[in-house]
PDB file of C-alpha atoms in Angstrom:
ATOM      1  CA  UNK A1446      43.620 122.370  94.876  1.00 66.00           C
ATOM      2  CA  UNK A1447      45.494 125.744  94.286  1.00 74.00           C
ATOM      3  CA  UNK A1448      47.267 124.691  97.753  1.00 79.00           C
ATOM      4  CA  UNK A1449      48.993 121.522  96.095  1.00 80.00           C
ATOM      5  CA  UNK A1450      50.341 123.470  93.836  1.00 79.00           C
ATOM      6  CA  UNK A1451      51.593 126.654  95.913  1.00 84.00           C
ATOM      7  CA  UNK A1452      53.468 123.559  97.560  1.00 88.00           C
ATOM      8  CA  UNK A1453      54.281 121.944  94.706  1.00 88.00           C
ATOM      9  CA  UNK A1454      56.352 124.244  92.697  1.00 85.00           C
ATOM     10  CA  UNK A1455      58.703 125.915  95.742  1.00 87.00           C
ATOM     11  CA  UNK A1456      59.322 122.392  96.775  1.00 90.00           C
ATOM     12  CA  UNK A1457      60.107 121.326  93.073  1.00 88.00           C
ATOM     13  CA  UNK A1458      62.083 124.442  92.636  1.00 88.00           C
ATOM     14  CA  UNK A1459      64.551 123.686  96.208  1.00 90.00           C
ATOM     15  CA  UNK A1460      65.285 120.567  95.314  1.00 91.00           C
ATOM     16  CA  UNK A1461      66.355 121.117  91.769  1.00 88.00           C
ATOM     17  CA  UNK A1462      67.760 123.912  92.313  1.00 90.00           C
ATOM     18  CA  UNK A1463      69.718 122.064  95.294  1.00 92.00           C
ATOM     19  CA  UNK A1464      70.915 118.953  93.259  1.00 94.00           C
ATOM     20  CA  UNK A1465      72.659 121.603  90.637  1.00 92.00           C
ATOM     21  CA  UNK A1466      74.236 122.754  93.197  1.00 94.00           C
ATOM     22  CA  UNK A1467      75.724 119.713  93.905  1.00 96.00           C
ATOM     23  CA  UNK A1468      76.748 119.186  90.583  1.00 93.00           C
ATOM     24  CA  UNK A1469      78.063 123.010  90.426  1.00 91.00           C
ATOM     25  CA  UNK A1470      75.915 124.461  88.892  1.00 88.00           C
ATOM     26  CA  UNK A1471      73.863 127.868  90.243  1.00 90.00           C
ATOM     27  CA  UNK A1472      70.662 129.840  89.443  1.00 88.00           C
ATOM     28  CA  UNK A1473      71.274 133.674  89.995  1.00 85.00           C
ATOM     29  CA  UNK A1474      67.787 133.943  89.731  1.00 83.00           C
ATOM     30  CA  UNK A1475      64.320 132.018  89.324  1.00 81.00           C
ATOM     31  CA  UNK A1476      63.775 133.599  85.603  1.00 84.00           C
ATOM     32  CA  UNK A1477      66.936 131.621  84.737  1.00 85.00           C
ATOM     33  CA  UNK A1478      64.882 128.112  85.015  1.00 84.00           C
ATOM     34  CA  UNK A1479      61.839 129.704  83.568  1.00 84.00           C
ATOM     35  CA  UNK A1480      63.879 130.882  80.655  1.00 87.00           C
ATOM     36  CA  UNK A1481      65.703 127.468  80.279  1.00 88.00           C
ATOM     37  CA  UNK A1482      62.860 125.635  79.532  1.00 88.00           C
ATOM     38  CA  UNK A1483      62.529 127.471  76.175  1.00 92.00           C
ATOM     39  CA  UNK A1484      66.045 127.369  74.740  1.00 95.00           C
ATOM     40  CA  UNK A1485      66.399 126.451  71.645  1.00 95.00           C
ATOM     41  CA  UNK A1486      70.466 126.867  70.957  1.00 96.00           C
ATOM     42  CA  UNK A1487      72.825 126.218  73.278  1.00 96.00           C
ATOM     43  CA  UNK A1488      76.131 127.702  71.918  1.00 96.00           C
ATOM     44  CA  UNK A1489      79.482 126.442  73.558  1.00 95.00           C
ATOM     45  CA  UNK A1490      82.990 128.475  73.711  1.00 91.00           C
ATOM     46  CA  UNK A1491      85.650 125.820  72.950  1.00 89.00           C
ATOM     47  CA  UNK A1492      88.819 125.907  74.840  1.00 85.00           C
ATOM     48  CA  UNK A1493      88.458 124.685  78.429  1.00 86.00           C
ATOM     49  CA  UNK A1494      84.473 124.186  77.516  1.00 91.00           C
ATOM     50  CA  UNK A1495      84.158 121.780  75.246  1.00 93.00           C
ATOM     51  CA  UNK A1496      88.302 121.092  75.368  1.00 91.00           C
ATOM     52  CA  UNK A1497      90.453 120.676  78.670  1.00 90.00           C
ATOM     53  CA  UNK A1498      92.167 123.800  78.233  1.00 84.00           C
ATOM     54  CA  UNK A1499      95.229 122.019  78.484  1.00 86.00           C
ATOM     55  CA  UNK A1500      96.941 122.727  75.323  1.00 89.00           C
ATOM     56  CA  UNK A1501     100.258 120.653  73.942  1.00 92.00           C
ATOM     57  CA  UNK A1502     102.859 121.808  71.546  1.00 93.00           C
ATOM     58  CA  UNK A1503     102.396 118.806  69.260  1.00 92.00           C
ATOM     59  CA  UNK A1504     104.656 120.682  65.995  1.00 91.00           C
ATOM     60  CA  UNK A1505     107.573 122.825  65.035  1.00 93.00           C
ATOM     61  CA  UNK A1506     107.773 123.455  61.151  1.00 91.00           C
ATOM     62  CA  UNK A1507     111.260 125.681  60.316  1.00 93.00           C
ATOM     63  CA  UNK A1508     111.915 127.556  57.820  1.00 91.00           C
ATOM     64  CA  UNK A1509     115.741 126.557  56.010  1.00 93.00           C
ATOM     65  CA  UNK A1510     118.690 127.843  58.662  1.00 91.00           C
ATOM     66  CA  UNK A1511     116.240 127.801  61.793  1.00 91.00           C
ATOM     67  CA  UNK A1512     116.431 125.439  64.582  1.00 92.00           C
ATOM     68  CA  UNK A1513     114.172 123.814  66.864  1.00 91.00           C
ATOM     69  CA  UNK A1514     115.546 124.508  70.042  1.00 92.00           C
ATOM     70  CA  UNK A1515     116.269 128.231  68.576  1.00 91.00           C
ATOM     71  CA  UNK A1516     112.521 129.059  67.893  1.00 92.00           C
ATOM     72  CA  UNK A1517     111.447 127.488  70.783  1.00 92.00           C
ATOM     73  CA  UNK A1518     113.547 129.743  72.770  1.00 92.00           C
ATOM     74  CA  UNK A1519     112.106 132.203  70.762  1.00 91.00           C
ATOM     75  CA  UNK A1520     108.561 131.582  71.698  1.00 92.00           C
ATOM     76  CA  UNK A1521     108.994 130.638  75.379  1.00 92.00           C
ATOM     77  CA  UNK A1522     110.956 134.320  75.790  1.00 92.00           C
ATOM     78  CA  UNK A1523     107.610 136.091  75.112  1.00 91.00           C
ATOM     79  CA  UNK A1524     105.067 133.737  76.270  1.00 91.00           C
ATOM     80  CA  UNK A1525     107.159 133.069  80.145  1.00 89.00           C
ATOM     81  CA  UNK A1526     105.305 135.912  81.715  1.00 81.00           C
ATOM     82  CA  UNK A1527     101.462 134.852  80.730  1.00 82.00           C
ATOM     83  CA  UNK A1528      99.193 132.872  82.360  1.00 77.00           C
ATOM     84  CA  UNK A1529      97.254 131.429  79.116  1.00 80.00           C
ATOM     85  CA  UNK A1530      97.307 127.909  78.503  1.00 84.00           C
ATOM     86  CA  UNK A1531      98.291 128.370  74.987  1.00 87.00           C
ATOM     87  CA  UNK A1532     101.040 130.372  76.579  1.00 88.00           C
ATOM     88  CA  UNK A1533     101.569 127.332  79.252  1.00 89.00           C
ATOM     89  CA  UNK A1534     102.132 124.908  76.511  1.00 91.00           C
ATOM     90  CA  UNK A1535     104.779 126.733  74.804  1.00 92.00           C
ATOM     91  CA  UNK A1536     107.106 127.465  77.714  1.00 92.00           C
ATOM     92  CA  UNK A1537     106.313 123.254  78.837  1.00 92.00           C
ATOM     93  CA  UNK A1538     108.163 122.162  75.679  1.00 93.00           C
ATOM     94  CA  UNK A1539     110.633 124.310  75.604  1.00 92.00           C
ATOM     95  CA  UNK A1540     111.505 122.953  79.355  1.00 91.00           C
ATOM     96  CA  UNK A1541     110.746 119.485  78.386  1.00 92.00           C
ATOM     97  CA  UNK A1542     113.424 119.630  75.514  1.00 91.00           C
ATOM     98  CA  UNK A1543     115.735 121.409  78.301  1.00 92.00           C
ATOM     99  CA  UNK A1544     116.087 124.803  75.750  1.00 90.00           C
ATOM    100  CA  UNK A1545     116.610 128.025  78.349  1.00 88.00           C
ATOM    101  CA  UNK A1546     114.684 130.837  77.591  1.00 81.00           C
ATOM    102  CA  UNK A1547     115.822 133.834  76.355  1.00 80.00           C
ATOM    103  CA  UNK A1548     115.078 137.348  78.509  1.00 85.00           C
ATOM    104  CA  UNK A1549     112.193 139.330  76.639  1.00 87.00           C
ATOM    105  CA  UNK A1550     111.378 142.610  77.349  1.00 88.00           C
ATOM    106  CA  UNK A1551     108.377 145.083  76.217  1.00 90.00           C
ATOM    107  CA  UNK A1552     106.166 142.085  76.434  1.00 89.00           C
ATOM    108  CA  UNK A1553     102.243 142.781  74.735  1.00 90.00           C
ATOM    109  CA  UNK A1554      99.725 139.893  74.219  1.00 87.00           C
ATOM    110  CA  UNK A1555      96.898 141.209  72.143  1.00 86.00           C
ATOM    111  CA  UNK A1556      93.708 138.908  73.268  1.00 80.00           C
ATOM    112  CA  UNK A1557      92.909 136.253  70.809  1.00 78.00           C
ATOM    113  CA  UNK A1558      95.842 136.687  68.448  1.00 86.00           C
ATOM    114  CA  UNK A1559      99.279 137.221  69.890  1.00 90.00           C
ATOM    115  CA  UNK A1560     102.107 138.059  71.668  1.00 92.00           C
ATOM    116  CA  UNK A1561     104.891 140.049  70.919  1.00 92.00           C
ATOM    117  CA  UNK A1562     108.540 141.471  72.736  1.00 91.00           C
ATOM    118  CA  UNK A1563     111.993 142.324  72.334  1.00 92.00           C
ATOM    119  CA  UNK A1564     114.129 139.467  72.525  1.00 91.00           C
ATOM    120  CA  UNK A1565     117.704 140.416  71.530  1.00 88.00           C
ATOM    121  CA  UNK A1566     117.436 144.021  70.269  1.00 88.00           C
ATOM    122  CA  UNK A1567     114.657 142.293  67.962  1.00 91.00           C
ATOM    123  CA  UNK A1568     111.161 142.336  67.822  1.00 93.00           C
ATOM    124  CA  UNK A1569     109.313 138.654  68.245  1.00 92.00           C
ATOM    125  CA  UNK A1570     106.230 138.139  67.203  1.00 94.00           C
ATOM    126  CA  UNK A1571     103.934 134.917  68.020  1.00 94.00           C
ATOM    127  CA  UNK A1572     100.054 134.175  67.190  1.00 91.00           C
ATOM    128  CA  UNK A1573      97.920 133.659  64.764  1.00 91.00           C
ATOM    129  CA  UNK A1574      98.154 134.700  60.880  1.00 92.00           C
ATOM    130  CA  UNK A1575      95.907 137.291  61.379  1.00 90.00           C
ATOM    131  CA  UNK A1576      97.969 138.952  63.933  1.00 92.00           C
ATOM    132  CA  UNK A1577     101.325 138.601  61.682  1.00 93.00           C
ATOM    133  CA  UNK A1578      99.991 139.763  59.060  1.00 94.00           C
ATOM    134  CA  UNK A1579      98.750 143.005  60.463  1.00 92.00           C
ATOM    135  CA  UNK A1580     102.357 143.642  61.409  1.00 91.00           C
ATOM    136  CA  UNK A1581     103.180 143.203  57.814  1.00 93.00           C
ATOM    137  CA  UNK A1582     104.738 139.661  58.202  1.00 93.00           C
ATOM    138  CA  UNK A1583     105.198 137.707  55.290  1.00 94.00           C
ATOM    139  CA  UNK A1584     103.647 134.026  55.964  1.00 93.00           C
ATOM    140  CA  UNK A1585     103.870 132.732  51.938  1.00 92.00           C
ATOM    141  CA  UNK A1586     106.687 130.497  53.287  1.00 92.00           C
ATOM    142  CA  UNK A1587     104.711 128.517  56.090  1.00 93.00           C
ATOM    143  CA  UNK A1588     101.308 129.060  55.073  1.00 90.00           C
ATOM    144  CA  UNK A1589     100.647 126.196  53.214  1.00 93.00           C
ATOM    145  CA  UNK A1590     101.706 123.883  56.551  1.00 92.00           C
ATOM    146  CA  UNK A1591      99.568 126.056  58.819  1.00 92.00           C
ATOM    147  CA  UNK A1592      97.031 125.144  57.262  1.00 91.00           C
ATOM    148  CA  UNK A1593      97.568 121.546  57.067  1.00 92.00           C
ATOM    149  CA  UNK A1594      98.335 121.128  60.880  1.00 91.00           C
ATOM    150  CA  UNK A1595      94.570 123.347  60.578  1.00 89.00           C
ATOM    151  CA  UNK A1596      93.112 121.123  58.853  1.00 88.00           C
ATOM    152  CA  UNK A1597      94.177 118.322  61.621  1.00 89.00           C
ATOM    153  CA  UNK A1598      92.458 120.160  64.466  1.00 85.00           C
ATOM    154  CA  UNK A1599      95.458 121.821  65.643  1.00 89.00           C
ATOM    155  CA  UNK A1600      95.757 125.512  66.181  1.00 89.00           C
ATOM    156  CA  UNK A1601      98.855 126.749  64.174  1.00 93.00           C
ATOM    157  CA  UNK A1602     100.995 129.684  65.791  1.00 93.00           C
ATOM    158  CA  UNK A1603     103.227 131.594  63.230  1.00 95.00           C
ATOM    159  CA  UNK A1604     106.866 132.864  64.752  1.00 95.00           C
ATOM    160  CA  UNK A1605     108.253 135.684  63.299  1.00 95.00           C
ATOM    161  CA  UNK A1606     111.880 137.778  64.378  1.00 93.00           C
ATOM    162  CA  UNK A1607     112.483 140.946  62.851  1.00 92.00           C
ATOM    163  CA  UNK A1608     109.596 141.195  60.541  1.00 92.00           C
ATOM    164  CA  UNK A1609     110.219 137.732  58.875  1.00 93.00           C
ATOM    165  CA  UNK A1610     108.324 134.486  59.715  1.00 94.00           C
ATOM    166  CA  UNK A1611     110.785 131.594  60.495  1.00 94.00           C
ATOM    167  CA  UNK A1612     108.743 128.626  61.813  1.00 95.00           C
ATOM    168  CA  UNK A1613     104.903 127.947  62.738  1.00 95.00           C
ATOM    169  CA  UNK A1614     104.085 126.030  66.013  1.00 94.00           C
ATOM    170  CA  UNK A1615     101.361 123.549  66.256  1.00 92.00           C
ATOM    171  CA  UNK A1616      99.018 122.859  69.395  1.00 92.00           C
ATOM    172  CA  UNK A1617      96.544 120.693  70.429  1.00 90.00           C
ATOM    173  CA  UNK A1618      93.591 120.828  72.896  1.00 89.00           C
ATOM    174  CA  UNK A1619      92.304 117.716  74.017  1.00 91.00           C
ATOM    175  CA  UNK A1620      88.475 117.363  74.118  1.00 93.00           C
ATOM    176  CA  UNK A1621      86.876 116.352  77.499  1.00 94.00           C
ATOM    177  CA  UNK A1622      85.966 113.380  77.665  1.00 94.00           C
ATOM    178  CA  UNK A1623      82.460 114.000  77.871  1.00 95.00           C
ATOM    179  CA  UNK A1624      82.182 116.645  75.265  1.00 95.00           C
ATOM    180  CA  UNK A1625      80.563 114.253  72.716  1.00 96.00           C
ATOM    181  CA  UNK A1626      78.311 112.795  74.855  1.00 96.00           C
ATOM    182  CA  UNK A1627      76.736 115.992  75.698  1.00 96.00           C
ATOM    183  CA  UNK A1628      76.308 117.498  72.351  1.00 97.00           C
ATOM    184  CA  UNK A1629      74.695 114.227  71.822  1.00 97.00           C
ATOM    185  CA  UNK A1630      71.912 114.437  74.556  1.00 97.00           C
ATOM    186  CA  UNK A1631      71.316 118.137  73.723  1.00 97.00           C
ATOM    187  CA  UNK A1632      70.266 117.495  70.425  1.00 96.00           C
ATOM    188  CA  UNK A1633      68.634 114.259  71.065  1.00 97.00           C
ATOM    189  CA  UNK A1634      66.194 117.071  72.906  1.00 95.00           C
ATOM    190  CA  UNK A1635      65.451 118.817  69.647  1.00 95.00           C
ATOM    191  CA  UNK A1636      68.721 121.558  70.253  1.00 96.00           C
ATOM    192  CA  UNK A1637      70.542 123.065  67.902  1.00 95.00           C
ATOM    193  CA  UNK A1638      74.192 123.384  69.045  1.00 96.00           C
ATOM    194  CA  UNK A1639      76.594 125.155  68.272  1.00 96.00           C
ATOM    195  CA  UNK A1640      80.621 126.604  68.884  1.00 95.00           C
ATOM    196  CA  UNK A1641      82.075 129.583  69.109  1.00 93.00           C
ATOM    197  CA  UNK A1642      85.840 129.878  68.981  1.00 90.00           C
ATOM    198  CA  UNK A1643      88.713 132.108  67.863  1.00 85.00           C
ATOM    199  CA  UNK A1644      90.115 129.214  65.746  1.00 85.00           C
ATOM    200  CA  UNK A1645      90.554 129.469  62.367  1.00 86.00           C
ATOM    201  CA  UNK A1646      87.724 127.684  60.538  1.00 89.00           C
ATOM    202  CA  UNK A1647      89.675 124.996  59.245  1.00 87.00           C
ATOM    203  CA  UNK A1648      90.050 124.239  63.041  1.00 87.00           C
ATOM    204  CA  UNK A1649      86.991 124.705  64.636  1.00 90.00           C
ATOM    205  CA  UNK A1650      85.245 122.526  61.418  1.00 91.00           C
ATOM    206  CA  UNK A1651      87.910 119.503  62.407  1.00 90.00           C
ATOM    207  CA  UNK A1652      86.929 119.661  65.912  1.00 91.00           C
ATOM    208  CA  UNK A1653      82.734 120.729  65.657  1.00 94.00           C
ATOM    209  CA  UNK A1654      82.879 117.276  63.077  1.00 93.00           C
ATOM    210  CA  UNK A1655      84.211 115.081  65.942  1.00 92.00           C
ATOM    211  CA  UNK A1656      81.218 116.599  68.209  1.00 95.00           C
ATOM    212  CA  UNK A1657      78.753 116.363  65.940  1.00 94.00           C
ATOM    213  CA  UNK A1658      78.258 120.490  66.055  1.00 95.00           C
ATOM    214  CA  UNK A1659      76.736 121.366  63.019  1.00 89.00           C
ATOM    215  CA  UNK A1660      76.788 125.449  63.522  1.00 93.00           C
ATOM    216  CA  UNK A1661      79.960 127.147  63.976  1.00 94.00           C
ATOM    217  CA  UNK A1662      80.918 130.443  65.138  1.00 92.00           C
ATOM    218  CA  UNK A1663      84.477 130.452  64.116  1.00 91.00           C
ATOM    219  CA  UNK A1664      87.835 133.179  63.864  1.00 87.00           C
ATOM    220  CA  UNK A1665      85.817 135.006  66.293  1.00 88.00           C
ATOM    221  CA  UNK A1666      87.805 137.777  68.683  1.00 81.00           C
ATOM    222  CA  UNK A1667      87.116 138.197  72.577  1.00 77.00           C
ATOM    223  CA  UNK A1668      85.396 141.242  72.013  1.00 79.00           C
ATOM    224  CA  UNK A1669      82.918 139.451  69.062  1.00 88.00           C
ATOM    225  CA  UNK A1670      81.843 136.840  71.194  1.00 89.00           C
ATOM    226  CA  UNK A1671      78.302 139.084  72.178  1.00 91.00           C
ATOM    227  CA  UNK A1672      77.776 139.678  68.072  1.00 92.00           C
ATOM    228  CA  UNK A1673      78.365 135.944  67.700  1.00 92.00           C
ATOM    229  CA  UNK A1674      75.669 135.074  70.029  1.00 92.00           C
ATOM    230  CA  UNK A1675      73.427 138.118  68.621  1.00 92.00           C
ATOM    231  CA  UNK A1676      73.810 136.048  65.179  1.00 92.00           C
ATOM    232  CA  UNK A1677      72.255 132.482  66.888  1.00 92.00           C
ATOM    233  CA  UNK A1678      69.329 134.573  68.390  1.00 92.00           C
ATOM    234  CA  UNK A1679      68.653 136.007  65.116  1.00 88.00           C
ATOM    235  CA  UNK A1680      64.964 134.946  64.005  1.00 83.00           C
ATOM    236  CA  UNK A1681      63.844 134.886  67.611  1.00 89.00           C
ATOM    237  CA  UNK A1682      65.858 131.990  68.919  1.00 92.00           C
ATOM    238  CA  UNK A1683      66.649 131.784  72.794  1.00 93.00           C
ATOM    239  CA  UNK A1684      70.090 131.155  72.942  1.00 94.00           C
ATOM    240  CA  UNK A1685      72.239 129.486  76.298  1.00 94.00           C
ATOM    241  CA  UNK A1686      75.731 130.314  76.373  1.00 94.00           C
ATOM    242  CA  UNK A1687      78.382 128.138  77.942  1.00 93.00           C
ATOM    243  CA  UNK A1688      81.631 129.404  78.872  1.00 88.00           C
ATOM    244  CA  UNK A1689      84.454 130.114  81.188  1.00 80.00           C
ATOM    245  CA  UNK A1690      83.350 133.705  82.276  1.00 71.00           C
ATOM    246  CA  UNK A1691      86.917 135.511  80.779  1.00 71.00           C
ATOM    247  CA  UNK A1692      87.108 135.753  77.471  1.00 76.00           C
ATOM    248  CA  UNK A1693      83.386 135.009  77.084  1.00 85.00           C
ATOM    249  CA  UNK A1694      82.205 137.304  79.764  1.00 85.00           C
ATOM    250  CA  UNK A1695      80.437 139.798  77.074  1.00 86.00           C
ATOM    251  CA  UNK A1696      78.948 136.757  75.396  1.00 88.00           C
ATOM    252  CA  UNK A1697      77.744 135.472  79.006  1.00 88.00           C
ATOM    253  CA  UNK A1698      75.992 138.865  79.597  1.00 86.00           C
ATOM    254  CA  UNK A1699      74.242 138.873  76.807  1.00 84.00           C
TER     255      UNK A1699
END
């Protein structure tokens, strides 16, 4: 009876669209669902998706001459006026070991690489390789430890004073506790999954091996996040994006 029906699918529609709600998640519209049901990759951003978000400075490598407590106050100068967790983590241990920070001034974080400011008359720079590099940094003496703390699943963050590199940081985003468990179910339904993160591949490999993610998206910049996702629909595949709606905001929209 075309009456059952008529009833049937509203009624099916309120009530699972109610009992996401409860569980937080929301349907801007009804082509959402309709669109769900053919998905065939569901592509996750990593930190504070599939991770906490809730970084920990877990290593301080020095270059001869440097100390500790010198690079972390260093580090904390330029990262005490951000908000990002990466940024969190830094000023934390430098707290925790009871090192005051320094007073920074001209303060710039570039999204997904860096930060940098004037910390006694000198410049300070703090990020990724990448983003040394492109200010003509020298990392020859650390690199071979960045990419050994890397190859542990840790993100490695080069310090640099005045145009020369003198330590590289170490930190370390927990994975939920759940992250496993839902890559798991995904592609016990016949998904492919996969990552997208601004880690260095050496990273994101570490970490999409303890998931079980077998496509990854990785060194990708804020702003590359859409072309990643334009890459995992290539061929016609329907691709769901999960995120936190900053950085990944382009990749949502899309």
């Amino acid at each position: 009876c075309p009456c059952a029906r008529g009833l049937a699918t509203p009624t099916s529609i309120m009530v699972g669209t109610g009992r996401a709600a409860e569980l937080g998640v929301l349907f801007r519209r009804g082509a959402a669902l309709q669109v769900l049901d053919g998905v065939d990759v569901v592509a996750f951003d990593k930190t504070g998706t599939l991770t906490q978000g809730k970084p920990t400075l877990t290593d301080i490598e020095l270059v001869p001459g440097q100390t500790e407590a010198g690079m972390l106050a260093l580090a904390a100068a330029i990262e005490a006026q951000s908000e990002h967790p990466v940024a969190k983590a830094v000023v934390a241990a430098a707290r925790a070991r009871g090192v005051p920070l320094s007073q920074a001034a001209e303060v710039t974080a570039v999204p997904g690489q860096g930060v940098s400011g004037q910390v006694g008359g000198a410049q300070v720079l703090l990020g990724s390789a990448r983003f040394l590099l492109a200010q003509g940094v020298d990392l020859d003496a650390l690199r071979g430890r960045g990419a050994q703390l890397a190859d542990q699943g840790k993100t490695p963050l080069y310090l640099a004073r005045a145009g020369r590199v003198l330590a590289v940081m170490a930190v370390t985003d927990p994975l939920k506790p759940e992250a496993a468990e839902v890559v798991s179910a995904l592609k016990a339904k016949g998904l492919t999954v996969a990552m997208v993160t601004g880690d260095t591949p050496a990273t994101a490999a570490h970490i999409a091996d303890k998931l079980g993610i077998e496509r990854v998206e990785a060194d990708v910049q804020p702003e590359g996040k859409a072309e990643a996702v334009a890459r995992l629909q290539s061929g016609g595949q329907t691709v769901a994006f999960v995120g936190d709606g900053i950085n990944d905001a382009p990749a949502l929209a899309s």
